[in-house]
Amino acid sequence: MLNYILLIPFGLAGIAGFAGFFLKLRELNHVRSYGGRTDAEIVGVKEEVVNPGKEDSVVYYSPVIQYRAGGVLYRKTFSKITSPVKQKTGEKIRIRYDLKDPSSFAEEKLTDLIIQTIGLFVVGAGMFVFIKNVLL
């Protein structure tokens, strides 16, 4: 009986892992649909304080990037927000931009998909072993 009770949370965790993988794959395909590709440089970090001066205040950081597309220099605040700051001024990142609207861009992160694919196989193998031991 305990085996079947454990099957539910592990099964749900496995389903969530598979769903996360396919959502990441969908995001990667969207980024790959942008035809332009270039290196961008982090030229600054925008700081936003939530609840300033209060005990529960939090600071969020958004990198400001600069890149050239179609002969035009773009300077945009990246929508990725971190706390604490992970990006450093002068750091280069690889981006893809929309050829029709070069101000639309996304960071190209193939390593995320590779890591997530490895995680998917580990979760899948773990689920297989768990279900095999519980049901057989």
Coordinates of C-alpha atoms in Angstrom, one line a residue:
M1 CA 0.0 0.0 0.0
L2 CA 2.8 2.4 0.9
N3 CA 4.4 1.7 -2.5
Y4 CA 1.3 3.0 -4.3
I5 CA 1.1 6.1 -2.0
L6 CA 4.7 7.0 -3.0
L7 CA 3.9 6.4 -6.7
I8 CA 1.6 9.5 -6.8
P9 CA 4.1 12.2 -5.8
F10 CA 7.0 10.6 -7.8
G11 CA 4.7 10.3 -10.8
L12 CA 3.6 13.9 -10.5
A13 CA 7.2 15.0 -10.2
G14 CA 8.2 13.1 -13.3
I15 CA 5.3 14.5 -15.3
A16 CA 6.3 18.0 -14.1
G17 CA 9.9 17.3 -15.3
F18 CA 8.7 16.2 -18.7
A19 CA 6.4 19.2 -19.0
G20 CA 9.3 21.6 -18.0
F21 CA 11.6 20.0 -20.7
F22 CA 9.0 20.5 -23.4
L23 CA 8.3 24.1 -22.3
K24 CA 12.1 24.8 -22.5
L25 CA 12.2 23.2 -25.9
R26 CA 9.4 25.4 -27.1
E27 CA 11.2 28.5 -25.7
L28 CA 14.4 27.5 -27.5
N29 CA 12.5 27.1 -30.8
H30 CA 11.0 30.6 -30.4
V31 CA 14.5 32.1 -29.8
R32 CA 15.8 30.1 -32.8
S33 CA 13.0 31.6 -35.0
Y34 CA 14.8 35.0 -34.7
G35 CA 17.0 35.2 -37.8
G36 CA 19.6 37.7 -36.5
R37 CA 22.5 36.6 -34.2
T38 CA 25.1 38.7 -32.6
D39 CA 27.1 39.2 -29.4
A40 CA 25.8 41.8 -26.9
E41 CA 27.8 43.4 -24.2
I42 CA 26.5 44.2 -20.7
V43 CA 27.1 47.9 -20.3
G44 CA 25.4 48.4 -16.9
V45 CA 23.0 47.1 -14.4
K46 CA 19.6 48.7 -13.6
E47 CA 18.8 48.5 -9.9
E48 CA 15.2 48.4 -8.6
V49 CA 14.4 48.5 -4.9
V50 CA 11.1 47.1 -3.7
N51 CA 9.8 48.5 -0.4
P52 CA 12.8 50.9 0.1
G53 CA 13.6 51.8 3.7
K54 CA 11.5 48.9 5.1
E55 CA 12.6 45.7 6.7
D56 CA 11.3 43.5 3.8
S57 CA 13.0 45.6 1.1
V58 CA 14.4 43.6 -1.8
V59 CA 16.8 44.7 -4.6
Y60 CA 16.4 43.4 -8.1
Y61 CA 19.0 43.8 -10.9
S62 CA 18.4 43.9 -14.6
P63 CA 21.4 44.0 -17.0
V64 CA 21.5 46.7 -19.6
I65 CA 22.8 45.4 -22.8
Q66 CA 24.1 47.0 -26.0
Y67 CA 24.3 45.3 -29.4
R68 CA 24.5 46.3 -33.1
A69 CA 22.0 45.0 -35.6
G70 CA 21.6 46.2 -39.2
G71 CA 24.1 49.0 -38.6
V72 CA 22.1 50.4 -35.7
L73 CA 23.3 50.4 -32.1
Y74 CA 20.6 49.2 -29.6
R75 CA 20.7 49.7 -25.9
K76 CA 18.1 47.8 -24.0
T77 CA 17.3 46.7 -20.4
F78 CA 17.2 42.9 -20.4
S79 CA 14.0 41.6 -18.9
K80 CA 15.9 39.0 -16.9
I81 CA 15.9 40.1 -13.3
T82 CA 18.2 38.6 -10.6
S83 CA 18.9 39.2 -7.0
P84 CA 21.8 39.4 -6.2
V85 CA 23.4 40.6 -9.4
K86 CA 25.0 37.9 -11.4
Q87 CA 26.0 39.9 -14.5
K88 CA 29.1 42.0 -14.7
T89 CA 29.7 45.1 -16.8
G90 CA 31.7 44.1 -19.9
E91 CA 30.5 40.6 -20.0
K92 CA 29.5 39.3 -23.4
I93 CA 26.3 37.3 -24.1
R94 CA 25.1 35.7 -27.3
I95 CA 21.7 36.9 -28.5
R96 CA 19.3 36.4 -31.3
Y97 CA 17.2 39.2 -32.6
D98 CA 14.2 39.5 -34.9
L99 CA 15.3 40.6 -38.4
K100 CA 12.0 42.5 -38.8
D101 CA 12.2 44.2 -35.5
P102 CA 15.9 44.2 -34.2
S103 CA 14.9 45.7 -30.9
S104 CA 13.2 42.3 -30.0
F105 CA 15.9 39.9 -28.8
A106 CA 16.4 36.9 -26.6
E107 CA 19.5 35.4 -25.1
E108 CA 20.7 32.2 -26.9
K109 CA 21.3 29.6 -24.2
L110 CA 22.0 26.2 -25.6
T111 CA 23.6 25.0 -22.4
D112 CA 20.2 25.3 -20.6
L113 CA 18.7 22.8 -23.0
I114 CA 21.6 20.4 -22.7
I115 CA 21.4 20.5 -18.9
Q116 CA 17.7 20.1 -18.9
T117 CA 17.9 17.1 -21.4
I118 CA 20.4 15.4 -19.1
G119 CA 18.0 16.1 -16.2
L120 CA 15.1 14.7 -18.2
F121 CA 16.9 11.4 -18.7
V122 CA 17.8 11.2 -15.0
V123 CA 14.2 11.8 -14.0
G124 CA 13.0 9.3 -16.6
A125 CA 15.4 6.6 -15.5
G126 CA 14.5 7.3 -11.8
M127 CA 10.8 7.0 -12.6
F128 CA 11.3 3.8 -14.5
V129 CA 13.3 2.2 -11.7
F130 CA 10.8 3.4 -9.0
I131 CA 7.7 2.3 -10.9
K132 CA 9.4 -1.1 -11.8
N133 CA 10.1 -1.7 -8.1
V134 CA 6.7 -0.6 -6.9
L135 CA 4.5 -2.2 -9.5
L136 CA 6.4 -5.5 -10.1

